Coordinates of C-alpha atoms in Angstrom, one line a residue:
M72 CA -2.8 -29.3 46.5
A73 CA -2.9 -26.5 44.0
M74 CA -1.7 -27.6 40.6
D75 CA -2.8 -27.2 36.9
S76 CA -4.9 -30.2 36.3
R77 CA -5.3 -29.5 32.5
S78 CA -2.2 -31.6 31.6
A79 CA -3.2 -34.6 33.7
E80 CA -5.9 -37.2 33.4
A81 CA -8.4 -37.6 36.2
V82 CA -8.1 -41.3 37.1
F83 CA -10.6 -41.4 39.9
E84 CA -13.4 -39.0 41.0
C85 CA -16.2 -39.1 43.5
D86 CA -18.3 -36.6 45.4
C87 CA -15.4 -35.6 47.6
F88 CA -12.2 -35.5 45.5
R89 CA -10.7 -35.8 42.0
L90 CA -7.4 -37.7 41.7
Y91 CA -5.1 -37.1 38.7
S92 CA -2.6 -39.4 37.0
D93 CA 0.3 -37.1 37.9
G94 CA -0.4 -37.7 41.6
H95 CA -2.2 -34.6 42.6
V96 CA -5.6 -34.2 44.0
E97 CA -8.5 -31.7 44.2
R98 CA -10.5 -32.2 47.4
T99 CA -14.1 -31.0 47.2
G100 CA -15.4 -32.6 50.4
G101 CA -14.7 -34.9 53.3
M102 CA -12.4 -32.4 55.0
D103 CA -14.9 -30.6 57.1
T104 CA -14.2 -30.9 60.8
V105 CA -15.8 -30.2 64.2
P106 CA -13.8 -29.5 67.3
A107 CA -13.1 -31.9 70.1
G108 CA -14.8 -31.4 73.4
F109 CA -17.8 -32.6 75.5
D110 CA -20.7 -34.2 73.6
A111 CA -23.9 -33.6 75.7
A112 CA -25.9 -36.3 73.7
T113 CA -23.6 -39.1 74.7
G114 CA -21.6 -37.8 77.7
V115 CA -18.4 -38.5 75.8
T116 CA -15.4 -36.1 76.1
S117 CA -12.8 -35.9 73.3
K118 CA -9.5 -34.1 72.9
D119 CA -6.8 -33.8 70.1
V120 CA -3.3 -35.0 70.8
V121 CA 0.0 -35.1 68.8
I122 CA 1.6 -38.5 68.7
D123 CA 4.6 -37.7 66.5
A124 CA 5.4 -34.1 65.7
A125 CA 8.1 -35.1 63.1
T126 CA 5.6 -36.9 60.9
G127 CA 2.4 -35.0 61.9
L128 CA 0.8 -38.1 63.3
A129 CA -2.0 -37.2 65.6
A130 CA -5.2 -38.6 67.1
R131 CA -8.5 -37.6 68.7
L132 CA -9.0 -39.4 72.1
Y133 CA -12.4 -40.2 73.5
L134 CA -13.4 -40.9 77.0
P135 CA -16.9 -41.9 78.1
A136 CA -18.5 -40.7 81.3
I137 CA -16.4 -42.4 84.0
Q138 CA -18.5 -44.4 86.5
T139 CA -17.1 -44.9 90.0
A140 CA -17.6 -47.9 92.2
A141 CA -17.4 -48.5 95.9
P142 CA -13.8 -48.9 96.8
L143 CA -12.3 -52.0 98.4
P144 CA -10.4 -51.4 101.7
S145 CA -7.1 -51.5 99.9
E146 CA -8.0 -48.9 97.3
S147 CA -7.3 -45.2 97.1
D148 CA -8.0 -42.8 99.9
D149 CA -10.2 -40.5 97.8
G150 CA -13.2 -42.8 98.3
S151 CA -13.6 -43.9 94.7
A152 CA -12.4 -46.6 92.4
T153 CA -12.7 -46.8 88.6
T154 CA -12.9 -49.7 86.3
K155 CA -10.4 -49.9 83.5
L156 CA -12.0 -49.7 80.1
P157 CA -11.0 -51.5 76.9
V158 CA -9.0 -49.4 74.4
L159 CA -10.3 -49.0 70.8
V160 CA -7.9 -47.8 68.2
I161 CA -10.0 -46.8 65.2
F162 CA -9.2 -45.5 61.7
H163 CA -11.5 -43.3 59.6
G164 CA -12.4 -44.0 55.9
G165 CA -12.1 -41.8 52.9
Y166 CA -10.2 -43.7 50.1
F167 CA -6.9 -43.0 51.9
V168 CA -7.3 -39.5 50.4
V169 CA -9.8 -37.6 52.5
G170 CA -11.3 -37.6 56.0
S171 CA -10.1 -37.2 59.5
P172 CA -11.2 -38.0 63.1
G173 CA -12.7 -34.6 63.2
N174 CA -15.1 -35.2 60.2
H175 CA -18.5 -34.3 61.7
N176 CA -20.1 -37.6 60.7
F177 CA -17.2 -39.8 61.8
H178 CA -16.8 -37.9 65.0
G179 CA -20.5 -38.4 65.8
Y180 CA -20.2 -42.1 65.1
V181 CA -17.2 -42.5 67.4
N182 CA -19.0 -40.6 70.1
S183 CA -21.9 -43.0 69.9
L184 CA -19.6 -46.1 69.7
V185 CA -17.6 -44.9 72.8
A186 CA -20.7 -44.3 74.8
G187 CA -22.3 -47.6 73.9
A188 CA -19.2 -49.8 74.2
R189 CA -17.7 -47.9 77.1
V190 CA -14.2 -47.8 75.7
V191 CA -11.4 -45.3 75.6
A192 CA -10.9 -44.6 71.9
V193 CA -7.9 -43.4 69.9
S194 CA -9.2 -42.2 66.5
V195 CA -6.1 -41.9 64.4
D196 CA -5.3 -38.9 62.2
Y197 CA -3.0 -40.7 59.7
R198 CA -1.3 -39.0 56.8
L199 CA -3.3 -38.8 53.6
A200 CA -2.3 -39.8 50.0
P201 CA -1.3 -38.7 47.5
E202 CA 0.8 -36.0 49.2
H203 CA 1.9 -38.8 51.5
P204 CA 1.8 -42.0 49.4
L205 CA 1.1 -45.3 51.0
P206 CA 2.5 -46.9 53.0
A207 CA 2.6 -43.7 55.1
A208 CA -0.9 -44.4 56.5
Y209 CA 0.0 -48.0 57.4
D210 CA 3.2 -46.8 59.1
D211 CA 1.2 -44.2 61.0
A212 CA -1.4 -46.8 62.1
L213 CA 1.2 -49.2 63.6
A214 CA 2.9 -46.2 65.3
A215 CA -0.4 -45.1 66.8
L216 CA -1.2 -48.6 68.1
T217 CA 2.2 -48.8 69.7
W218 CA 1.7 -45.4 71.2
A219 CA -1.7 -46.3 72.5
V220 CA -0.6 -49.4 74.3
S221 CA 2.3 -47.6 75.9
G222 CA -0.2 -45.5 77.9
A223 CA 1.5 -42.3 76.8
D224 CA -1.6 -40.2 77.5
P225 CA -3.2 -39.9 81.0
W226 CA -6.6 -40.9 79.6
L227 CA -5.1 -44.2 78.4
A228 CA -2.9 -44.7 81.5
D229 CA -5.6 -43.9 84.0
H230 CA -8.7 -45.3 82.4
G231 CA -7.6 -47.8 79.7
D232 CA -7.0 -51.5 80.0
L233 CA -3.8 -51.6 77.9
G234 CA -4.0 -55.4 77.8
R235 CA -7.4 -55.4 76.2
V236 CA -7.2 -53.5 72.9
F237 CA -9.5 -53.5 69.8
V238 CA -8.4 -52.4 66.4
A239 CA -11.2 -51.1 64.1
G240 CA -11.9 -49.1 61.0
A241 CA -14.4 -48.2 58.4
S242 CA -13.8 -48.5 54.6
A243 CA -10.2 -47.6 53.9
G244 CA -9.8 -47.4 57.7
A245 CA -10.9 -51.1 57.9
N246 CA -8.2 -51.9 55.3
I247 CA -5.7 -50.1 57.6
A248 CA -7.1 -51.9 60.6
H249 CA -6.5 -55.3 58.9
S250 CA -3.0 -54.4 58.0
T251 CA -2.3 -53.1 61.5
A252 CA -3.5 -56.4 63.0
V253 CA -1.2 -58.3 60.7
A254 CA 1.7 -56.1 61.5
A255 CA 0.9 -56.4 65.3
S256 CA 1.3 -60.1 65.1
A257 CA 4.9 -59.6 63.9
S258 CA 5.8 -56.9 66.3
A259 CA 7.3 -59.2 68.9
S260 CA 10.2 -60.0 66.6
H261 CA 11.4 -56.4 66.7
H262 CA 13.2 -55.6 69.9
A263 CA 12.4 -51.8 69.6
T264 CA 8.7 -52.5 69.3
P265 CA 6.6 -53.7 72.3
A266 CA 4.8 -57.0 71.7
L267 CA 1.4 -55.9 70.4
A268 CA -0.4 -59.1 69.4
P269 CA -1.1 -60.3 73.0
R270 CA -2.8 -57.0 73.7
V271 CA -5.2 -57.2 70.8
E272 CA -8.4 -58.9 71.8
G273 CA -10.4 -58.2 68.7
V274 CA -10.5 -56.7 65.2
I275 CA -13.5 -54.8 63.8
L276 CA -13.7 -54.3 60.0
L277 CA -16.7 -52.2 58.9
H278 CA -17.2 -52.3 55.1
P279 CA -13.5 -53.0 54.4
S280 CA -12.0 -51.7 51.2
F281 CA -10.0 -54.5 49.4
C282 CA -9.2 -55.1 45.8
G283 CA -7.0 -57.3 43.5
E284 CA -5.4 -57.5 40.2
H285 CA -8.0 -60.0 39.0
R286 CA -11.7 -58.9 39.2
L287 CA -14.0 -61.2 41.1
E288 CA -17.0 -62.6 39.2
D289 CA -19.5 -60.6 41.2
E290 CA -17.4 -57.4 41.3
V291 CA -18.5 -54.4 39.3
E292 CA -16.1 -53.9 36.4
E293 CA -16.2 -50.1 36.4
F294 CA -15.6 -50.0 40.2
W295 CA -12.7 -52.4 40.0
Q296 CA -11.1 -50.5 37.1
A297 CA -11.4 -47.2 38.9
N298 CA -9.8 -48.6 42.1
K299 CA -7.0 -50.1 40.1
K300 CA -6.1 -46.6 38.7
R301 CA -6.5 -45.0 42.1
W302 CA -4.2 -47.5 43.8
A303 CA -1.5 -46.9 41.2
V304 CA -1.4 -43.2 42.1
I305 CA -1.7 -43.4 45.9
F306 CA 0.7 -46.4 46.3
P307 CA 3.1 -46.3 43.3
G308 CA 5.6 -48.5 45.2
A309 CA 3.1 -51.3 46.0
T310 CA 4.5 -54.8 45.6
D311 CA 2.6 -56.6 42.9
G312 CA 0.2 -53.7 42.3
L313 CA -3.3 -54.6 43.4
D314 CA -2.1 -57.9 44.7
D315 CA 0.0 -56.2 47.3
P316 CA -1.2 -58.0 50.5
R317 CA -2.2 -54.7 52.1
I318 CA -4.9 -54.1 49.5
N319 CA -5.5 -57.8 48.6
P320 CA -5.1 -60.0 51.7
M321 CA -6.4 -62.9 49.6
A322 CA -3.4 -62.8 47.2
A323 CA -0.8 -65.5 47.8
A324 CA 1.5 -63.0 49.4
G325 CA -1.2 -62.0 51.9
E326 CA -2.4 -65.5 52.9
P327 CA 0.4 -66.1 55.6
G328 CA -0.7 -62.9 57.3
L329 CA -4.3 -64.0 57.5
A330 CA -3.3 -67.1 59.6
K331 CA -1.4 -64.9 62.0
L332 CA -3.9 -62.0 62.3
A333 CA -3.6 -60.5 65.8
G334 CA -6.6 -60.9 68.1
K335 CA -8.8 -63.7 69.4
R336 CA -11.9 -62.5 67.6
L337 CA -12.8 -60.8 64.3
F338 CA -15.9 -59.0 63.3
V339 CA -16.5 -58.1 59.6
S340 CA -19.5 -56.2 58.3
T341 CA -20.6 -55.7 54.7
A342 CA -23.6 -54.1 53.0
S343 CA -25.5 -55.7 50.1
E344 CA -25.5 -52.6 48.0
D345 CA -21.8 -51.8 48.5
P346 CA -19.6 -52.6 45.5
R347 CA -16.9 -53.6 48.1
A348 CA -19.1 -56.3 49.5
P349 CA -17.8 -59.1 47.3
R350 CA -14.3 -58.6 48.5
G351 CA -15.5 -58.4 52.1
R352 CA -17.2 -61.8 51.8
A353 CA -14.1 -63.2 50.0
Y354 CA -12.0 -62.0 52.9
C355 CA -14.1 -63.8 55.4
E356 CA -13.8 -67.0 53.4
A357 CA -10.0 -66.6 53.1
V358 CA -9.7 -66.1 56.9
R359 CA -11.7 -69.3 57.6
A360 CA -9.5 -71.2 55.1
S361 CA -6.3 -69.8 56.5
G362 CA -6.4 -71.8 59.7
W363 CA -6.6 -68.7 61.8
P364 CA -7.5 -70.0 65.3
G365 CA -9.8 -67.1 66.4
K366 CA -13.5 -66.7 66.3
M367 CA -14.9 -64.8 63.3
E368 CA -18.4 -63.1 62.9
W369 CA -19.7 -61.8 59.6
F370 CA -22.7 -59.5 59.4
E371 CA -24.3 -58.1 56.2
T372 CA -26.9 -55.4 56.1
E373 CA -29.5 -55.8 53.4
G374 CA -30.5 -52.9 51.2
E375 CA -27.9 -50.4 52.3
G376 CA -24.8 -48.9 50.7
H377 CA -21.3 -48.2 51.7
C378 CA -20.7 -46.9 55.3
F379 CA -24.3 -45.8 55.6
F380 CA -23.9 -46.1 59.4
V381 CA -21.5 -43.1 59.5
S382 CA -23.7 -40.5 57.9
D383 CA -26.9 -41.8 59.6
H384 CA -25.9 -43.7 62.7
V385 CA -29.4 -43.5 64.2
S386 CA -31.3 -45.3 61.5
R387 CA -32.8 -48.8 62.2
E388 CA -30.2 -50.5 60.1
A389 CA -27.3 -48.5 61.7
V390 CA -28.6 -49.3 65.2
A391 CA -28.7 -53.0 64.3
L392 CA -25.1 -52.9 63.2
M393 CA -24.1 -50.9 66.2
D394 CA -25.7 -53.5 68.5
R395 CA -23.6 -56.2 66.9
V396 CA -20.5 -54.2 67.3
L397 CA -21.3 -53.4 71.0
A398 CA -22.0 -57.1 71.6
F399 CA -18.7 -58.0 70.0
V400 CA -16.7 -55.6 72.2
A401 CA -18.5 -56.9 75.2
G402 CA -17.7 -60.5 74.3
H403 CA -21.4 -61.5 73.9
S404 CA -21.4 -62.2 70.2

């Protein structure tokens, strides 16, 4: 967004963007992309699709190498039968401001995840703030999940088990995944929206980004202050500021949603050197205290920082985390 930044204060800056108090942004990274297609290293094929042309909502779909099995006598005449695969709806990170499914690091991570977990993945290209202030990304996320379970694309209809869906995300994407799982639990009350909660088997939150109006004791002051300013710019209409339940599920307004979180299982990962880790740990404690009836697993990586597994998904620590995610999807955790 090209604007004169001299009259506005930079309220948040990092290595990939600078956000100003008047609501504009200078992006300096995080927007590089690689094309969809066949990945020889994993055998995964991807393609880009438009979900809603009116809003610009799109996604990158991923399909692992399809394995055929000996058909039963009642099966198709072509001599093959395929096993339906779980569907993974996943959201990229980037502070709600940068990133896309096509980001080369995230694309590589999803290729590896799809190959290992043997899922059909929908990597959602949601609208970015501040040009599209929140809740645009949250609205896009629920729309994408609804679209995915409808089997609108042949990859989903032919190869996806639409009754066995996982919702996942990294960083801001994990925040979106949480909010989507909460919204999915309420979808049955809206006649125009298909019942989503029974389809969601599990929720995967990788280094989730949460915050709150009151700083936690072990939360870094500078980090908390910067996020408070960023949130005010990217979601100016947020109810209760940083205690809006979408950024602070532990606030009073968010607690009822925790108890109704869609899915039978929840996996949350944090990293010891990530300033978001205190909120991730507090989130796990709040879910346990809420009376949510599902099974939760928390895994923390020692000595690593935020979303290390995206930029280097073949390191020993990244492989260990991936193994936990794959076991979770397989139901072996």
